[in-house]
PDB file of C-alpha atoms in Angstrom:
ATOM      1  CA  UNK G   1       0.000   0.000   0.000  1.00 64.00           C
ATOM      2  CA  UNK G   2       1.231   3.497  -0.773  1.00 69.00           C
ATOM      3  CA  UNK G   3       0.497   6.816   0.818  1.00 76.00           C
ATOM      4  CA  UNK G   4       1.397   9.791  -1.326  1.00 76.00           C
ATOM      5  CA  UNK G   5       2.549  12.820   0.610  1.00 77.00           C
ATOM      6  CA  UNK G   6       1.849  15.788  -1.648  1.00 80.00           C
ATOM      7  CA  UNK G   7       4.762  17.775  -0.222  1.00 81.00           C
ATOM      8  CA  UNK G   8       8.062  16.965  -1.881  1.00 78.00           C
ATOM      9  CA  UNK G   9      10.728  15.557   0.420  1.00 79.00           C
ATOM     10  CA  UNK G  10      13.322  17.819  -1.217  1.00 81.00           C
ATOM     11  CA  UNK G  11      12.671  21.116  -2.970  1.00 85.00           C
ATOM     12  CA  UNK G  12      13.451  20.976  -6.674  1.00 86.00           C
ATOM     13  CA  UNK G  13      14.598  24.206  -8.335  1.00 90.00           C
ATOM     14  CA  UNK G  14      15.876  25.166 -11.764  1.00 91.00           C
ATOM     15  CA  UNK G  15      17.217  28.563 -12.828  1.00 92.00           C
ATOM     16  CA  UNK G  16      15.750  28.670 -16.319  1.00 89.00           C
ATOM     17  CA  UNK G  17      14.194  26.459 -18.972  1.00 87.00           C
ATOM     18  CA  UNK G  18      16.781  24.123 -20.497  1.00 85.00           C
ATOM     19  CA  UNK G  19      15.467  21.582 -23.022  1.00 82.00           C
ATOM     20  CA  UNK G  20      18.978  20.234 -23.684  1.00 81.00           C
ATOM     21  CA  UNK G  21      19.446  19.242 -20.040  1.00 86.00           C
ATOM     22  CA  UNK G  22      15.858  17.953 -19.953  1.00 85.00           C
ATOM     23  CA  UNK G  23      16.672  15.633 -22.837  1.00 82.00           C
ATOM     24  CA  UNK G  24      19.719  14.320 -20.962  1.00 84.00           C
ATOM     25  CA  UNK G  25      17.716  13.906 -17.755  1.00 88.00           C
ATOM     26  CA  UNK G  26      14.948  11.988 -19.510  1.00 85.00           C
ATOM     27  CA  UNK G  27      17.159   8.879 -19.508  1.00 84.00           C
ATOM     28  CA  UNK G  28      17.365   9.106 -15.713  1.00 89.00           C
ATOM     29  CA  UNK G  29      13.576   9.074 -15.615  1.00 87.00           C
ATOM     30  CA  UNK G  30      12.711   6.153 -17.866  1.00 84.00           C
ATOM     31  CA  UNK G  31      15.935   4.803 -19.315  1.00 83.00           C
ATOM     32  CA  UNK G  32      17.312   1.309 -18.691  1.00 83.00           C
ATOM     33  CA  UNK G  33      19.268   2.494 -15.640  1.00 86.00           C
ATOM     34  CA  UNK G  34      16.815   5.178 -14.551  1.00 88.00           C
ATOM     35  CA  UNK G  35      14.669   5.509 -11.465  1.00 92.00           C
ATOM     36  CA  UNK G  36      11.633   3.724 -12.912  1.00 91.00           C
ATOM     37  CA  UNK G  37      13.688   0.705 -13.960  1.00 92.00           C
ATOM     38  CA  UNK G  38      15.401   0.603 -10.554  1.00 93.00           C
ATOM     39  CA  UNK G  39      12.056   0.687  -8.736  1.00 94.00           C
ATOM     40  CA  UNK G  40      10.707  -2.148 -10.868  1.00 95.00           C
ATOM     41  CA  UNK G  41      13.825  -4.264 -10.260  1.00 95.00           C
ATOM     42  CA  UNK G  42      13.572  -3.792  -6.487  1.00 96.00           C
ATOM     43  CA  UNK G  43       9.827  -4.512  -6.490  1.00 95.00           C
ATOM     44  CA  UNK G  44      10.345  -7.698  -8.505  1.00 96.00           C
ATOM     45  CA  UNK G  45      13.168  -8.880  -6.257  1.00 96.00           C
ATOM     46  CA  UNK G  46      11.186  -8.017  -3.133  1.00 96.00           C
ATOM     47  CA  UNK G  47       8.051  -9.844  -4.226  1.00 95.00           C
ATOM     48  CA  UNK G  48      10.121 -12.939  -5.029  1.00 96.00           C
ATOM     49  CA  UNK G  49      11.946 -12.910  -1.678  1.00 97.00           C
ATOM     50  CA  UNK G  50      10.723 -15.358   0.966  1.00 96.00           C
ATOM     51  CA  UNK G  51      12.825 -13.952   3.834  1.00 97.00           C
ATOM     52  CA  UNK G  52      10.540 -11.316   5.396  1.00 96.00           C
ATOM     53  CA  UNK G  53      13.179  -8.800   6.608  1.00 97.00           C
ATOM     54  CA  UNK G  54      14.968  -8.944   3.259  1.00 97.00           C
ATOM     55  CA  UNK G  55      11.675  -8.593   1.357  1.00 96.00           C
ATOM     56  CA  UNK G  56      10.714  -5.565   3.463  1.00 95.00           C
ATOM     57  CA  UNK G  57      14.093  -3.955   2.819  1.00 96.00           C
ATOM     58  CA  UNK G  58      13.807  -4.465  -0.968  1.00 96.00           C
ATOM     59  CA  UNK G  59      10.264  -3.085  -1.035  1.00 95.00           C
ATOM     60  CA  UNK G  60      11.364  -0.069   1.042  1.00 94.00           C
ATOM     61  CA  UNK G  61      14.170   0.600  -1.449  1.00 95.00           C
ATOM     62  CA  UNK G  62      11.708   0.274  -4.352  1.00 95.00           C
ATOM     63  CA  UNK G  63       9.415   2.807  -2.716  1.00 92.00           C
ATOM     64  CA  UNK G  64      12.335   5.196  -2.240  1.00 92.00           C
ATOM     65  CA  UNK G  65      13.176   4.840  -5.939  1.00 93.00           C
ATOM     66  CA  UNK G  66       9.642   6.036  -6.727  1.00 92.00           C
ATOM     67  CA  UNK G  67      10.305   9.185  -4.694  1.00 91.00           C
ATOM     68  CA  UNK G  68      13.452   9.716  -6.787  1.00 91.00           C
ATOM     69  CA  UNK G  69      11.329   9.271  -9.907  1.00 91.00           C
ATOM     70  CA  UNK G  70       8.974  11.980  -8.657  1.00 91.00           C
ATOM     71  CA  UNK G  71      11.879  14.406  -8.136  1.00 92.00           C
ATOM     72  CA  UNK G  72      13.257  13.726 -11.615  1.00 92.00           C
ATOM     73  CA  UNK G  73       9.777  14.210 -13.116  1.00 90.00           C
ATOM     74  CA  UNK G  74       9.369  17.512 -11.265  1.00 90.00           C
ATOM     75  CA  UNK G  75      12.770  18.665 -12.533  1.00 92.00           C
ATOM     76  CA  UNK G  76      11.900  17.691 -16.109  1.00 88.00           C
ATOM     77  CA  UNK G  77       8.636  19.606 -15.898  1.00 87.00           C
ATOM     78  CA  UNK G  78      10.428  22.711 -14.638  1.00 88.00           C
ATOM     79  CA  UNK G  79      13.150  22.474 -17.292  1.00 87.00           C
ATOM     80  CA  UNK G  80      10.561  22.380 -20.069  1.00 83.00           C
ATOM     81  CA  UNK G  81       7.999  24.792 -18.620  1.00 82.00           C
ATOM     82  CA  UNK G  82       8.179  28.110 -20.381  1.00 76.00           C
ATOM     83  CA  UNK G  83      10.599  26.821 -22.999  1.00 72.00           C
ATOM     84  CA  UNK G  84       9.873  28.501 -26.285  1.00 70.00           C
ATOM     85  CA  UNK G  85       8.957  25.846 -28.824  1.00 68.00           C
ATOM     86  CA  UNK G  86      11.852  27.119 -30.942  1.00 56.00           C
ATOM     87  CA  UNK G  87      14.277  26.007 -28.201  1.00 65.00           C
ATOM     88  CA  UNK G  88      12.763  22.527 -28.102  1.00 64.00           C
ATOM     89  CA  UNK G  89      12.773  22.260 -31.911  1.00 64.00           C
ATOM     90  CA  UNK G  90      16.412  23.333 -31.960  1.00 63.00           C
ATOM     91  CA  UNK G  91      17.368  20.485 -29.616  1.00 64.00           C
ATOM     92  CA  UNK G  92      15.378  17.941 -31.612  1.00 63.00           C
ATOM     93  CA  UNK G  93      16.807  18.781 -35.014  1.00 61.00           C
ATOM     94  CA  UNK G  94      20.424  19.695 -34.413  1.00 60.00           C
ATOM     95  CA  UNK G  95      23.634  17.715 -34.161  1.00 57.00           C
ATOM     96  CA  UNK G  96      23.556  17.568 -30.345  1.00 55.00           C
ATOM     97  CA  UNK G  97      19.964  16.343 -30.359  1.00 59.00           C
ATOM     98  CA  UNK G  98      20.859  13.576 -32.780  1.00 60.00           C
ATOM     99  CA  UNK G  99      23.909  12.687 -30.707  1.00 58.00           C
ATOM    100  CA  UNK G 100      21.809  12.487 -27.531  1.00 58.00           C
ATOM    101  CA  UNK G 101      19.377  10.213 -29.371  1.00 62.00           C
ATOM    102  CA  UNK G 102      22.242   7.872 -30.313  1.00 62.00           C
ATOM    103  CA  UNK G 103      21.931   8.635 -34.012  1.00 62.00           C
ATOM    104  CA  UNK G 104      25.690   8.897 -34.543  1.00 58.00           C
ATOM    105  CA  UNK G 105      26.756   5.257 -34.574  1.00 64.00           C
ATOM    106  CA  UNK G 106      30.488   5.997 -34.480  1.00 61.00           C
ATOM    107  CA  UNK G 107      30.183   7.742 -31.109  1.00 55.00           C
ATOM    108  CA  UNK G 108      28.136   4.859 -29.739  1.00 57.00           C
ATOM    109  CA  UNK G 109      30.825   2.406 -30.888  1.00 61.00           C
ATOM    110  CA  UNK G 110      33.593   4.515 -29.359  1.00 56.00           C
ATOM    111  CA  UNK G 111      31.776   4.811 -26.046  1.00 54.00           C
ATOM    112  CA  UNK G 112      31.373   1.027 -25.884  1.00 58.00           C
ATOM    113  CA  UNK G 113      35.094   0.515 -26.499  1.00 58.00           C
ATOM    114  CA  UNK G 114      36.327   3.030 -23.936  1.00 51.00           C
ATOM    115  CA  UNK G 115      37.796   1.535 -20.797  1.00 51.00           C
ATOM    116  CA  UNK G 116      35.701   3.128 -18.080  1.00 46.00           C
TER     117      UNK G 116
END
């Protein structure tokens, strides 16, 4: 069961609209290693766990990941609110926008080969 407290745990602030940063942050929201994916992994592991203390811990972590998701969503909303549509269109159609979308295969290949 969930209880949603309408007051954010941490105050989210942005200085100005920034669609470029919003596009980068979108992966943290719903990408493969983002908050939503993390919450789902912890929920799945928790529901499959038979040891009660361990299950409770995993479900608590999953719930915390949902609060992170809410903060990221709030930040995304603020970054896009008031953005002139021209700014958003500029991000979508330019070189950086294509790069952020993974449309430059050579950079994707290079990033996979780098020893991080």
